[in-house]
Amino acid sequence: MRYAQRWERVCVRHGRWALDADADQLLEHLDLRGIPDVAVAQRRWLGVARHAARAGTDPGEVFGLAYAVVARWWEGAYGWEREEIWPRRLHQVAGGNAGIDLERWRVVGRDAVTFPEVVAVADALLDPAMAQLVWADSGGMRPRPHGADGVFCRRLGERVGRPWLGPLIAVDYGGPLIAWMGTVVRLRRYPQKRPGSDTGFEENLWGVRQEHQPPTMAAGLRVLAREKRMPGSGTNWRAAVPAEQRFVITNLLGEAEEQLQQLHGAQVGTTAEVARSMLEGLSHGTDLLDQVLLRVMVAAVNAGVPLEEVARWARLSADEAAEVLGTYQEAEGP
């Protein structure tokens, strides 16, 4: 289903959210009468779409990027101790209490529950003042490391009604928001790489990478069904590795990717400047990948994969792998 059609699922008159017809579940719609935020967001979206069109941008692409950003947040919201809005909405669309079927309702209710935030994020990403904050946070023509104290992410958190969210999303390096921010910076720092240029690669500000595309409801339900057939068996990664651990691994991979992405075009300047920039970036990227390697090893061993196999895949001896894992467990504590 096209992203551009997702906002059409809201029936304000009847207070309903239409569900995917191809999903293997009995519900045809969700009851939104207890969530006025969704109807408000539907009316707000009409103005956001007009804003995008006036700016020469496809509203569907803007919505698609915002949807990917918020769907990513939805996956990481397990660790948001201060989050109260989404759980309340989810219980409402579930008829009052998602209960023991919480994981299924998280799949079925995601798009309806997060729709107001998607519209708010789309509005924010279209705002030139917000793009200017991204540029300022990056250091402009004097690049500086991206950290948790960026003004852009703090303002974005405020615009979705969560003033505490900024530092969390600012370090979610594996997601579409950081990718968008990187594109904003590169288009300003290397204008020769704008679309249509014959001197650099094309940058698409509103494109969503394949790995950032949120799974459909039907796909999510199929995954849940498989996991129920193989609970904790170690034969299914998602069943054996907790969501929190998977999120950390994905985040570290994304941070490493972003770190290496920043090295594109870095070979300009004095020899010392270029060498320092590249070596520091490569060293940090290597450290991040080492952390990913260790966490994947731990997850595999905890899921029941033999240590000898894990060691071979990591190109270590069994003794080296055991020592590394032992050191990690000591550092993590009980």
Coordinates of C-alpha atoms in Angstrom, one line a residue:
M1 CA 0.0 0.0 0.0
R2 CA 1.3 3.4 -0.9
Y3 CA 2.2 5.7 2.0
A4 CA 0.1 8.4 0.4
Q5 CA -3.0 6.3 1.1
R6 CA -2.4 5.9 4.8
W7 CA -3.9 9.2 5.8
E8 CA -7.1 8.1 3.9
R9 CA -7.7 5.4 6.4
V10 CA -9.3 7.8 8.9
C11 CA -13.1 8.1 8.7
V12 CA -13.7 11.2 10.9
R13 CA -17.5 10.8 10.5
H14 CA -17.6 7.3 11.9
G15 CA -14.5 7.5 14.1
R16 CA -12.8 4.6 12.4
W17 CA -9.4 3.6 11.1
A18 CA -9.5 1.1 8.2
L19 CA -7.2 -1.8 8.4
D20 CA -5.3 -3.7 5.7
A21 CA -7.6 -6.0 3.8
D22 CA -4.8 -8.5 3.1
A23 CA -3.8 -9.0 6.8
D24 CA -4.7 -12.3 8.3
Q25 CA -6.9 -11.0 11.1
L26 CA -10.6 -10.5 11.6
L27 CA -10.9 -6.8 12.3
E28 CA -11.8 -4.5 9.4
H29 CA -11.3 -1.3 11.4
L30 CA -10.3 0.2 14.7
D31 CA -12.6 2.4 16.8
L32 CA -11.1 5.9 17.2
R33 CA -13.9 7.5 19.1
G34 CA -11.9 7.6 22.2
I35 CA -8.9 9.2 20.4
P36 CA -9.8 12.6 19.2
D37 CA -6.1 13.3 18.5
V38 CA -6.4 11.2 15.3
A39 CA -9.2 13.3 13.8
V40 CA -7.4 16.5 14.7
A41 CA -4.3 15.1 13.0
Q42 CA -6.3 14.2 9.9
R43 CA -7.5 17.8 9.5
R44 CA -4.0 19.1 10.2
W45 CA -2.6 16.8 7.5
L46 CA -4.5 18.7 4.8
G47 CA -2.6 21.8 5.6
V48 CA 0.7 20.0 5.8
A49 CA 0.1 18.4 2.4
R50 CA -0.7 21.8 0.9
H51 CA 2.5 23.2 2.4
A52 CA 4.5 20.4 0.8
A53 CA 2.9 20.9 -2.6
R54 CA 3.6 24.7 -2.5
A55 CA 7.3 23.8 -1.7
G56 CA 7.4 21.6 -4.8
T57 CA 7.6 18.4 -2.8
D58 CA 5.4 15.3 -3.2
P59 CA 3.2 15.1 0.0
G60 CA 3.3 11.3 -0.2
E61 CA 7.1 11.3 0.0
V62 CA 7.1 13.6 3.0
F63 CA 4.4 11.5 4.7
G64 CA 6.4 8.3 3.9
L65 CA 9.6 9.7 5.5
A66 CA 7.7 10.9 8.6
Y67 CA 5.9 7.5 8.8
A68 CA 9.3 5.7 8.7
V69 CA 10.7 7.9 11.4
V70 CA 7.8 7.4 13.8
A71 CA 7.5 3.7 13.1
R72 CA 11.2 3.5 14.1
W73 CA 10.3 5.3 17.4
W74 CA 7.5 2.9 17.9
E75 CA 9.9 0.0 17.9
G76 CA 12.2 1.7 20.4
A77 CA 9.5 3.0 22.7
Y78 CA 9.9 -0.1 24.9
G79 CA 12.7 1.8 26.6
W80 CA 10.9 5.1 26.9
E81 CA 10.1 5.2 30.6
R82 CA 8.3 8.5 30.4
E83 CA 6.1 7.5 27.4
E84 CA 2.4 7.6 28.4
I85 CA 0.6 8.8 25.2
W86 CA 1.0 5.7 23.0
P87 CA 0.2 3.1 25.7
R88 CA -3.1 4.9 26.5
R89 CA -4.1 5.1 22.8
L90 CA -3.2 1.5 22.2
H91 CA -5.4 0.3 25.1
Q92 CA -8.2 2.4 23.7
V93 CA -8.1 1.0 20.2
A94 CA -7.9 -2.5 21.8
G95 CA -11.2 -1.9 23.4
G96 CA -9.9 -0.7 26.8
N97 CA -7.1 -3.1 27.5
A98 CA -4.6 -4.8 25.2
G99 CA -4.0 -7.3 27.9
I100 CA -2.0 -10.5 27.3
D101 CA -2.2 -9.9 23.5
L102 CA -0.1 -6.8 23.7
E103 CA 2.3 -7.8 20.9
R104 CA -0.5 -8.4 18.4
W105 CA -2.1 -5.1 19.3
R106 CA 1.2 -3.3 18.8
V107 CA 1.2 -4.6 15.3
V108 CA -2.4 -4.0 14.5
G109 CA -2.7 -0.6 16.2
R110 CA 0.6 1.0 15.3
D111 CA -0.5 3.1 12.4
A112 CA -3.6 4.5 14.0
V113 CA -1.9 5.1 17.4
T114 CA 1.1 6.9 15.9
F115 CA -0.8 8.9 13.2
P116 CA -0.8 12.2 15.1
E117 CA 3.0 12.0 15.6
V118 CA 3.5 11.2 11.9
V119 CA 1.7 14.3 10.9
A120 CA 3.6 16.4 13.4
V121 CA 6.9 15.1 12.2
A122 CA 6.0 15.7 8.5
D123 CA 5.1 19.3 9.4
A124 CA 8.5 19.7 11.2
L125 CA 10.6 18.2 8.4
L126 CA 9.1 20.6 6.0
D127 CA 9.9 23.6 8.2
P128 CA 13.0 25.5 6.8
A129 CA 13.8 26.7 10.4
M130 CA 14.1 23.1 11.5
A131 CA 16.5 22.3 8.7
Q132 CA 18.5 25.3 9.7
L133 CA 18.8 23.8 13.2
V134 CA 20.1 20.6 11.7
W135 CA 22.8 22.6 9.9
A136 CA 23.7 24.5 13.0
D137 CA 23.9 21.4 15.2
S138 CA 26.3 19.8 12.6
G139 CA 28.7 22.7 12.9
G140 CA 28.0 24.0 9.4
M141 CA 31.2 24.2 7.4
R142 CA 33.2 23.3 10.5
P143 CA 31.9 19.8 11.2
R144 CA 31.5 18.6 14.7
P145 CA 30.3 15.2 16.1
H146 CA 26.6 14.7 16.4
G147 CA 25.5 14.3 20.0
A148 CA 22.5 14.0 22.2
D149 CA 22.3 17.7 23.0
G150 CA 21.3 18.9 19.5
V151 CA 18.7 21.6 19.3
F152 CA 16.9 20.1 16.3
C153 CA 16.0 16.9 18.1
R154 CA 15.0 18.7 21.2
R155 CA 12.6 20.9 19.2
L156 CA 11.3 17.9 17.4
G157 CA 10.5 16.2 20.6
E158 CA 8.7 19.3 21.8
R159 CA 6.7 19.4 18.5
V160 CA 5.4 15.8 19.1
G161 CA 4.5 16.7 22.7
R162 CA 7.4 15.0 24.4
P163 CA 10.0 17.5 25.6
W164 CA 12.1 14.7 27.1
L165 CA 12.4 12.8 23.8
G166 CA 15.2 14.8 22.1
P167 CA 18.3 13.2 23.6
L168 CA 16.9 9.7 22.8
I169 CA 16.2 10.2 19.1
A170 CA 19.4 12.2 18.7
V171 CA 21.5 9.1 19.2
D172 CA 19.3 6.7 17.2
Y173 CA 22.0 6.5 14.5
G174 CA 20.4 3.5 12.7
G175 CA 17.2 5.2 11.8
P176 CA 15.7 7.3 9.0
L177 CA 15.7 10.6 11.0
I178 CA 19.5 10.6 11.3
A179 CA 19.7 9.6 7.6
W180 CA 17.5 12.6 6.7
M181 CA 19.6 14.9 8.9
G182 CA 22.7 13.7 7.2
T183 CA 21.3 14.4 3.8
V184 CA 20.3 18.0 4.9
V185 CA 23.9 18.6 5.9
R186 CA 25.5 17.1 2.9
L187 CA 23.3 19.0 0.5
R188 CA 24.5 22.2 2.1
R189 CA 28.1 21.2 2.7
Y190 CA 28.5 19.7 -0.8
P191 CA 26.1 21.6 -3.1
Q192 CA 27.7 19.9 -6.2
K193 CA 26.0 16.7 -5.1
R194 CA 22.5 18.0 -5.6
P195 CA 20.2 16.1 -7.9
G196 CA 21.0 16.8 -11.5
S197 CA 24.7 17.5 -10.9
D198 CA 27.2 15.7 -13.1
T199 CA 30.0 16.0 -10.5
G200 CA 28.6 14.1 -7.6
F201 CA 26.1 11.4 -6.5
E202 CA 22.4 12.2 -6.2
E203 CA 20.9 13.0 -2.9
N204 CA 17.2 12.5 -2.3
L205 CA 16.1 14.5 0.8
W206 CA 12.8 12.6 1.1
G207 CA 13.9 9.1 0.1
V208 CA 13.5 6.2 2.6
R209 CA 16.1 3.5 2.4
Q210 CA 14.8 -0.1 2.0
E211 CA 16.1 -1.1 5.4
H212 CA 14.1 1.8 7.0
Q213 CA 10.8 0.9 5.4
P214 CA 8.4 -0.1 8.2
P215 CA 6.9 -3.6 7.9
T216 CA 3.3 -3.8 7.0
M217 CA 0.7 -5.0 9.4
A218 CA 0.4 -8.3 7.5
A219 CA 4.1 -8.8 7.6
G220 CA 4.2 -8.1 11.3
L221 CA 1.4 -10.6 12.1
R222 CA 3.2 -13.2 10.0
V223 CA 6.4 -12.7 12.1
L224 CA 4.4 -13.0 15.3
A225 CA 2.8 -16.2 14.1
R226 CA 6.2 -17.7 13.3
E227 CA 7.6 -16.7 16.7
K228 CA 4.7 -18.4 18.5
R229 CA 5.5 -21.6 16.7
M230 CA 9.2 -21.4 17.7
P231 CA 9.3 -19.6 21.1
G232 CA 12.9 -19.1 22.3
S233 CA 14.1 -22.0 20.3
G234 CA 17.1 -20.2 18.9
T235 CA 16.1 -21.0 15.4
N236 CA 14.4 -17.6 15.0
W237 CA 16.5 -14.5 15.8
R238 CA 13.5 -12.4 16.7
A239 CA 12.1 -15.1 19.0
A240 CA 15.4 -15.7 20.8
V241 CA 16.8 -12.2 21.1
P242 CA 14.8 -9.6 23.1
A243 CA 13.5 -6.5 21.3
E244 CA 15.7 -4.3 23.5
Q245 CA 18.9 -6.1 22.5
R246 CA 17.9 -6.1 18.8
F247 CA 17.3 -2.4 19.0
V248 CA 20.8 -1.7 20.5
I249 CA 22.5 -3.8 17.8
T250 CA 20.6 -2.0 15.1
N251 CA 21.4 1.3 16.6
L252 CA 25.1 0.6 16.8
L253 CA 25.2 -0.5 13.2
G254 CA 23.4 2.6 12.2
E255 CA 25.8 4.8 14.2
A256 CA 28.8 3.1 12.5
E257 CA 27.2 3.6 9.1
E258 CA 26.6 7.2 9.8
Q259 CA 30.2 7.7 11.0
L260 CA 31.6 6.2 7.8
Q261 CA 29.1 8.1 5.7
Q262 CA 30.5 11.3 7.1
L263 CA 33.9 10.4 5.5
H264 CA 32.5 10.8 2.0
G265 CA 34.1 13.9 0.6
A266 CA 36.4 14.3 3.6
Q267 CA 39.6 14.1 1.4
V268 CA 39.8 17.9 1.1
G269 CA 42.3 20.0 3.0
T270 CA 45.8 19.7 4.3
T271 CA 47.3 16.2 4.7
A272 CA 47.2 16.5 8.4
E273 CA 43.5 17.6 8.5
V274 CA 42.4 14.9 6.1
A275 CA 44.4 12.2 7.9
R276 CA 43.1 13.2 11.3
S277 CA 39.5 13.4 10.2
M278 CA 39.6 10.0 8.4
L279 CA 41.6 8.1 11.0
E280 CA 39.4 9.4 13.9
G281 CA 36.3 8.5 12.0
L282 CA 37.5 5.1 11.0
S283 CA 38.7 4.4 14.5
H284 CA 35.3 5.3 16.0
G285 CA 33.5 3.3 13.4
T286 CA 35.7 0.3 14.1
D287 CA 35.0 0.6 17.9
L288 CA 31.2 0.6 17.1
L289 CA 31.5 -2.5 14.9
D290 CA 33.5 -4.2 17.7
Q291 CA 30.6 -3.5 20.0
V292 CA 28.1 -5.0 17.5
L293 CA 30.3 -8.1 17.1
L294 CA 30.4 -8.6 20.8
R295 CA 26.6 -8.2 21.3
V296 CA 25.8 -10.5 18.5
M297 CA 28.1 -13.1 19.9
V298 CA 26.4 -12.8 23.3
A299 CA 22.9 -13.0 21.8
A300 CA 23.8 -16.1 19.8
V301 CA 25.4 -17.9 22.7
N302 CA 22.4 -17.0 25.0
A303 CA 20.1 -18.3 22.4
G304 CA 21.8 -21.7 22.5
V305 CA 24.2 -21.5 19.6
P306 CA 27.3 -23.5 20.4
L307 CA 30.3 -21.4 21.5
E308 CA 32.5 -23.1 19.0
E309 CA 30.3 -22.1 16.1
V310 CA 30.0 -18.5 17.3
A311 CA 33.8 -18.3 17.7
R312 CA 34.4 -19.7 14.1
W313 CA 32.0 -17.1 12.6
A314 CA 33.7 -14.3 14.5
R315 CA 37.1 -15.6 13.4
L316 CA 38.2 -16.3 16.9
S317 CA 39.4 -19.4 18.7
A318 CA 37.0 -21.0 21.2
D319 CA 39.3 -19.9 24.1
E320 CA 39.4 -16.3 22.7
A321 CA 35.7 -16.2 22.4
A322 CA 35.1 -17.5 25.9
E323 CA 37.5 -14.9 27.3
V324 CA 35.8 -12.1 25.4
L325 CA 32.3 -13.2 26.5
G326 CA 33.5 -13.6 30.1
T327 CA 35.0 -10.1 30.1
Y328 CA 31.7 -8.7 28.8
Q329 CA 29.6 -10.5 31.4
E330 CA 31.9 -9.2 34.2
A331 CA 31.5 -5.6 32.8
E332 CA 27.7 -5.9 32.6
G333 CA 27.4 -7.2 36.1
P334 CA 24.7 -9.6 37.4

